[in-house]
Short mmCIF file of C-alpha atoms and ligand atoms in Angstrom, two decimals:
data_model
loop_
_atom_site.label_atom_id
_atom_site.label_comp_id
_atom_site.label_asym_id
_atom_site.label_seq_id
_atom_site.Cartn_x
_atom_site.Cartn_y
_atom_site.Cartn_z
CA UNK A 1 90.41 121.97 110.94
CA UNK A 2 93.81 120.73 112.63
CA UNK A 3 92.70 117.87 114.44
CA UNK A 4 94.61 117.16 117.52
CA UNK A 5 96.97 114.09 118.08
CA UNK A 6 95.01 111.56 118.34
CA UNK A 7 97.91 108.93 118.86
CA UNK A 8 101.31 108.45 119.41
CA UNK A 9 102.13 106.04 115.90
CA UNK A 10 103.94 107.69 113.30
CA UNK A 11 104.18 106.22 109.47
CA UNK A 12 107.66 104.50 108.36
CA UNK A 13 108.92 104.55 104.98
CA UNK A 14 111.12 102.38 104.21
CA UNK A 15 114.13 102.05 100.97
CA UNK A 16 116.96 99.13 101.26
CA UNK A 17 118.87 103.37 100.28
CA UNK A 18 118.09 106.44 99.77
CA UNK A 19 116.59 106.82 96.17
CA UNK A 20 113.20 106.05 98.24
CA UNK A 21 113.45 109.51 99.33
CA UNK A 22 111.73 111.00 96.24
CA UNK A 23 108.63 109.29 97.16
CA UNK A 24 109.03 110.46 100.72
CA UNK A 25 109.35 113.86 99.84
CA UNK A 26 106.01 113.65 97.58
CA UNK A 27 103.63 111.86 100.48
CA UNK A 28 105.25 115.18 102.90
CA UNK A 29 104.01 117.25 100.33
CA UNK A 30 101.39 115.81 100.28
CA UNK A 31 100.32 114.75 104.31
CA UNK A 32 101.87 117.62 106.36
CA UNK A 33 100.52 116.73 109.18
CA UNK A 34 102.39 113.22 109.86
CA UNK A 35 105.23 112.02 112.13
CA UNK A 36 107.57 110.32 109.49
CA UNK A 37 110.71 108.33 110.02
CA UNK A 38 113.07 106.98 107.05
CA UNK A 39 114.98 104.75 107.22
CA UNK A 40 117.49 103.61 104.03
CA UNK A 41 119.24 99.96 104.49
CA UNK A 42 122.21 101.96 102.71
CA UNK A 43 124.43 98.83 104.41
CA UNK A 44 123.17 96.36 102.35
CA UNK A 45 122.14 98.30 98.88
CA UNK A 46 122.22 97.24 96.66
CA UNK A 47 118.85 95.20 97.37
CA UNK A 48 118.03 94.28 93.61
CA UNK A 49 120.81 91.67 92.91
CA UNK A 50 120.02 89.70 96.17
CA UNK A 51 118.97 86.60 96.68
CA UNK A 52 115.09 86.40 98.04
CA UNK A 53 115.83 85.76 101.34
CA UNK A 54 118.42 87.45 101.80
CA UNK A 55 116.08 90.76 100.57
CA UNK A 56 113.30 89.13 103.29
CA UNK A 57 114.84 89.08 106.15
CA UNK A 58 116.90 92.89 105.69
CA UNK A 59 113.16 93.93 104.71
CA UNK A 60 111.83 92.48 108.16
CA UNK A 61 114.58 93.20 110.41
CA UNK A 62 114.06 97.19 108.56
CA UNK A 63 109.57 97.30 109.11
CA UNK A 64 110.68 95.46 112.35
CA UNK A 65 113.44 98.08 113.97
CA UNK A 66 110.67 100.51 112.28
CA UNK A 67 108.04 99.22 114.78
CA UNK A 68 109.54 99.26 117.77
CA UNK A 69 110.51 103.43 116.80
CA UNK A 70 106.20 102.99 117.39
CA UNK A 71 105.90 103.07 113.47
CA UNK A 72 102.63 101.70 112.86
CA UNK A 73 102.30 101.61 109.00
CA UNK A 74 105.41 101.38 107.31
CA UNK A 75 105.48 102.50 103.39
CA UNK A 76 108.31 99.48 101.17
CA UNK A 77 108.56 102.14 99.13
CA UNK A 78 111.02 100.11 97.25
CA UNK A 79 110.28 97.72 94.43
CA UNK A 80 112.78 94.68 95.34
CA UNK A 81 111.36 94.87 98.66
CA UNK A 82 108.38 95.27 97.86
CA UNK A 83 108.37 92.06 95.09
CA UNK A 84 110.78 89.82 97.39
CA UNK A 85 109.28 90.28 100.55
CA UNK A 86 105.79 92.04 101.47
CA UNK A 87 104.27 89.05 100.75
CA UNK A 88 105.17 87.70 103.12
CA UNK A 89 105.73 89.94 106.40
CA UNK A 90 101.60 90.41 105.77
CA UNK A 91 101.12 86.17 106.05
CA UNK A 92 104.05 85.36 108.04
CA UNK A 93 105.30 88.01 110.40
CA UNK A 94 102.95 90.68 111.23
CA UNK A 95 99.87 88.13 111.75
CA UNK A 96 102.26 86.31 114.06
CA UNK A 97 104.04 89.42 116.07
CA UNK A 98 101.86 93.06 115.12
CA UNK A 99 99.10 91.91 113.85
CA UNK A 100 97.33 95.77 114.45
CA UNK A 101 100.44 96.99 111.98
CA UNK A 102 100.35 97.51 108.44
CA UNK A 103 102.94 97.21 105.84
CA UNK A 104 102.84 98.28 102.60
CA UNK A 105 104.32 98.18 98.93
CA UNK A 106 103.77 99.94 95.58
CA UNK A 107 103.96 96.81 93.20
CA UNK A 108 100.38 97.32 93.33
CA UNK A 109 99.04 100.84 93.47
CA UNK A 110 101.66 100.85 90.30
CA UNK A 111 100.07 98.66 88.41
CA UNK A 112 96.28 100.13 88.83
CA UNK A 113 98.30 102.92 88.05
CA UNK A 114 99.31 101.98 84.85
CA UNK A 115 96.58 99.63 83.65
CA UNK A 116 93.62 102.24 84.83
CA UNK A 117 91.56 102.31 81.53
CA UNK A 118 92.19 98.57 81.26
CA UNK A 119 92.30 98.46 78.17
CA UNK A 120 94.93 95.70 77.28
CA UNK A 121 97.67 97.63 77.21
CA UNK A 122 100.42 97.31 75.88
CA UNK A 123 103.33 97.44 79.69
CA UNK A 124 106.62 97.96 79.94
CA UNK A 125 108.88 97.64 82.90
CA UNK A 126 111.75 99.18 84.39
CA UNK A 127 114.18 98.36 87.44
CA UNK A 128 116.21 95.77 89.74
CA UNK A 129 117.22 92.69 88.61
CA UNK A 130 115.58 90.70 91.49
CA UNK A 131 111.95 92.20 90.81
CA UNK A 132 111.80 92.02 86.80
CA UNK A 133 113.45 87.83 88.03
CA UNK A 134 110.75 87.62 90.07
CA UNK A 135 108.15 88.50 88.01
CA UNK A 136 105.44 90.08 89.87
CA UNK A 137 104.47 92.73 87.55
CA UNK A 138 103.58 90.07 84.86
CA UNK A 139 102.49 87.26 87.82
CA UNK A 140 99.94 90.83 89.51
CA UNK A 141 99.60 92.35 86.05
CA UNK A 142 97.52 88.68 85.67
CA UNK A 143 94.83 89.08 88.19
CA UNK A 144 94.26 92.53 87.37
CA UNK A 145 93.80 92.13 83.31
CA UNK A 146 94.45 89.44 81.89
CA UNK A 147 93.93 90.95 78.25
CA UNK A 148 97.37 93.00 79.19
CA UNK A 149 100.50 92.72 77.86
CA UNK A 150 103.75 93.68 80.18
CA UNK A 151 107.43 92.87 79.08
CA UNK A 152 110.47 93.20 82.62
CA UNK A 153 113.64 94.89 81.33
CA UNK A 154 116.47 94.81 84.07
CA UNK A 155 119.17 97.91 84.54
CA UNK A 156 121.32 96.91 86.96
CA UNK A 157 123.71 100.20 87.07
CA UNK A 158 121.13 102.65 87.29
CA UNK A 159 120.94 102.51 90.73
CA UNK A 160 124.36 102.55 91.91
CA UNK A 161 124.98 105.36 89.41
CA UNK A 162 122.95 107.71 90.61
CA UNK A 163 123.51 106.12 94.41
CA UNK A 164 127.20 107.57 93.79
CA UNK A 165 125.86 110.72 92.05
CA UNK A 166 126.90 109.89 88.85
CA UNK A 167 123.96 111.06 86.83
CA UNK A 168 125.79 111.95 83.53
CA UNK A 169 126.61 108.00 83.55
CA UNK A 170 123.40 106.21 84.29
CA UNK A 171 121.44 108.80 81.90
CA UNK A 172 123.98 107.23 79.17
CA UNK A 173 123.30 103.12 79.43
CA UNK A 174 119.53 104.04 79.87
CA UNK A 175 119.33 103.56 75.92
CA UNK A 176 120.19 100.81 75.83
CA UNK A 177 118.17 99.89 78.80
CA UNK A 178 115.15 100.56 76.94
CA UNK A 179 116.15 100.06 73.72
CA UNK A 180 114.24 96.61 73.82
CA UNK A 181 110.97 98.34 75.67
CA UNK A 182 110.73 100.38 73.61
CA UNK A 183 110.41 98.31 70.31
CA UNK A 184 107.61 95.82 71.79
CA UNK A 185 105.19 98.82 71.25
CA UNK A 186 104.87 99.71 74.95
CA UNK A 187 102.14 102.59 75.58
CA UNK A 188 103.25 102.82 79.66
CA UNK A 189 106.32 102.06 81.09
CA UNK A 190 106.77 101.58 84.58
CA UNK A 191 109.55 103.14 86.30
CA UNK A 192 109.97 100.01 88.65
CA UNK A 193 112.71 101.04 90.88
CA UNK A 194 112.53 104.59 93.73
CA UNK A 195 115.16 105.80 92.30
CA UNK A 196 114.35 106.18 88.30
CA UNK A 197 112.17 109.14 88.95
CA UNK A 198 115.21 111.47 88.64
CA UNK A 199 116.18 110.19 85.35
CA UNK A 200 112.20 110.15 84.48
CA UNK A 201 112.70 113.91 82.28
CA UNK A 202 115.25 112.30 80.23
CA UNK A 203 113.56 108.29 80.51
CA UNK A 204 110.13 110.79 78.58
CA UNK A 205 112.90 112.28 76.13
CA UNK A 206 113.35 108.93 75.13
CA UNK A 207 110.09 106.84 75.18
CA UNK A 208 108.64 109.85 73.08
CA UNK A 209 104.79 111.36 73.52
CA UNK A 210 103.52 107.50 72.83
CA UNK A 211 104.77 106.15 76.15
CA UNK A 212 102.96 107.33 78.64
CA UNK A 213 105.90 107.26 82.06
CA UNK A 214 104.13 106.17 84.91
CA UNK A 215 106.57 107.17 87.95
CA UNK A 216 105.58 106.55 91.69
CA UNK A 217 106.06 109.62 93.29
CA UNK A 218 102.92 110.93 91.13
CA UNK A 219 100.47 108.94 92.46
CA UNK A 220 101.97 106.98 95.84
CA UNK A 221 101.46 109.52 98.20
CA UNK A 222 97.12 109.81 96.97
CA UNK A 223 97.41 105.73 97.03
CA UNK A 224 98.83 106.20 100.47
CA UNK A 225 95.88 108.98 101.75
CA UNK A 226 93.28 107.24 100.38
CA UNK A 227 94.25 103.97 102.20
CA UNK A 228 94.44 106.14 105.37
CA UNK A 229 90.96 107.46 105.14
CA UNK A 230 89.28 104.23 104.20
CA UNK A 231 91.72 102.81 107.84
CA UNK A 232 90.60 104.80 111.22
CA UNK A 233 91.38 101.88 112.86
CA UNK A 234 94.50 103.10 111.79
CA UNK A 235 94.80 106.71 111.11
CA UNK A 236 93.15 107.50 114.84
CA UNK A 237 96.26 106.11 116.24
CA UNK A 238 98.95 108.38 114.58
CA UNK A 239 100.54 111.50 115.32
CA UNK A 240 100.44 115.01 113.82
CA UNK A 241 103.39 116.91 115.06
CA UNK A 242 104.54 117.43 111.19
CA UNK A 243 108.79 115.84 112.69
CA UNK A 244 110.53 113.78 110.21
CA UNK A 245 113.64 111.10 111.36
CA UNK A 246 116.24 110.52 109.18
CA UNK A 247 117.39 106.80 109.22
CA UNK A 248 120.63 104.78 107.02
CA UNK A 249 122.37 101.65 108.16
CA UNK A 250 125.89 103.47 107.16
CA UNK A 251 127.14 106.49 106.59
CA UNK A 252 128.74 107.80 103.46
CA UNK A 253 129.74 111.26 102.85
CA UNK A 254 128.21 111.72 99.27
CA UNK A 255 125.15 111.22 101.09
CA UNK A 256 124.81 115.22 101.93
CA UNK A 257 124.82 115.80 98.17
CA UNK A 258 122.76 112.38 97.48
CA UNK A 259 120.28 114.08 99.67
CA UNK A 260 120.07 117.25 99.00
CA UNK A 261 119.42 116.10 94.87
CA UNK A 262 116.93 113.72 95.97
CA UNK A 263 114.88 115.46 99.34
CA UNK A 264 116.11 118.97 97.55
CA UNK A 265 117.55 119.89 100.72
CA UNK A 266 119.93 118.78 103.25
CA UNK A 267 119.07 116.39 105.64
CA UNK A 268 120.36 114.78 109.20
CA UNK A 269 121.07 111.27 109.34
CA UNK A 270 121.21 108.53 111.85
CA UNK A 271 123.12 106.16 111.69
CA UNK A 272 121.49 103.42 113.35
CA UNK A 273 123.05 99.86 113.52
CA UNK A 274 119.76 96.72 113.00
CA UNK A 275 120.53 93.58 114.43
CA UNK A 276 120.35 90.52 111.54
CA UNK A 277 119.92 87.81 114.36
CA UNK A 278 117.74 85.76 115.07
N1 LIG B 301 115.02 100.74 96.15
C1 LIG B 301 115.21 99.53 95.28
C2 LIG B 301 114.15 99.45 94.16
O1 LIG B 301 113.39 99.63 94.76
C3 LIG B 301 116.53 99.76 94.35
C4 LIG B 301 117.54 99.86 94.89
C5 LIG B 301 118.50 98.51 95.27
O2 LIG B 301 118.94 98.13 94.35
O3 LIG B 301 118.50 98.23 96.56
O4 LIG B 301 113.45 98.31 93.33
#
């Protein structure tokens, strides 16, 4: 039964660029009734080779912008933002300025999915340089399953190539990124960046049948649905008109083709200005 709209709140989905559209698409498919605002910080992409302080500032400002668009909940689809900014946003920013809003990340749900059986697995992570340097996946996995082993490898070239629509070149560099992980006999491989699911068939081919490829598009939507079912204080404040908005901080004519590939159809992007003062 379709329930009438409860509140006027939206769900925000944030990424450093357009890669998060892959997750957004999967979320929309599972929860078509809610109103969503996607924000891609295309002006400041890539986050993956920026210092922690910058990633925090950009992410916090983007979250604040989304809150001002009536988002009650923001999902940081970006692994780099989840790794470098989420904790501080949850501990400092929200309690002080927005105590009744929530920001969720993707790292812990991804580890729960990768290490589902708690079977002291050997897990590989492919991510941006900043995510790998933070060692967030390693630090959080120890808390979930102290016996599991994790190996992290940075793939600095992939994001830019994907955002430029140079998929062939990205596929070529994949082999060298995967080699050190495959030599550790990993059993699961986390695609620790919003953009990598786009290469998942190529990655699966290179990784072989013995490696379970953990792609966030496959379970983050379910985790979000589950979160909303357990948090009526947020859920009841959300509107259900099935609206979607796509905001970016800098427009480039390539984006139409990239969005079509990532999202499956042409999108109307609104270019917005985020103020970084204060
Ligand atoms: N979206 C980022 C992530 O998931 C990757 C792109 C970037 O470097 O900004 O880690």
